[in-house]
């Protein structure tokens, strides 16, 4: 009898312990799972890197030409900046520097000379004026959008080249192109040779070594003897 009471008491305590454990687990369930979740290794979420910027366009746009134009009267045609080179080295340096500094001015002069050769053919002159205007307004930094369709710069340049070549073939102005090319080379080279570059003071004189020897000997020259 005593054993039965003892066994019942043990069973009752076991059931009570199990109930208390179950209730405690329910009350602390959020903390229990929070602890487990904090111990779990969350996968690293790496933000995708932004796409690389597009390569710079190598197409010369009208805006670039407009910004590269130097002032005509105060800079390009400045009489005070004209002089003759004193050596072949200075001549070559002038051509290199001026061809880059006045590249936009030289381009406009070449187009003007080509248009002047077409003055006796007004229809051809008007057609090439339209083509030049198309080059100026269509070749730009922003993409061309026509009816919600974006046209790439490469396709646009290829199309304009094809139209220009077709116009040259139809109008048969090859002689005008050749003549304007020769005159443009003559005018550009003449200006590039006579125009003193802006950084002329930084250019090395071809007689620098000779002048340095003369300067070094100047203070130490002996007295002159009157004969």
GROMACS .gro file of N, CA, C and O in nm, residues 41 82 122 174:
model
   16
   41UNK      N    1   2.366   3.077  -3.900
   41UNK     CA    2   2.448   3.158  -3.990
   41UNK      C    3   2.362   3.205  -4.105
   41UNK      O    4   2.318   3.126  -4.189
   82UNK      N    5   5.198   8.641  -8.537
   82UNK     CA    6   5.257   8.584  -8.657
   82UNK      C    7   5.406   8.617  -8.662
   82UNK      O    8   5.447   8.730  -8.638
  122UNK      N    9   2.478   7.506 -10.772
  122UNK     CA   10   2.395   7.537 -10.655
  122UNK      C   11   2.321   7.417 -10.598
  122UNK      O   12   2.307   7.405 -10.476
  174UNK      N   13   3.443   6.469 -10.723
  174UNK     CA   14   3.574   6.423 -10.676
  174UNK      C   15   3.683   6.527 -10.704
  174UNK      O   16   3.775   6.544 -10.625
   0.00000   0.00000   0.00000
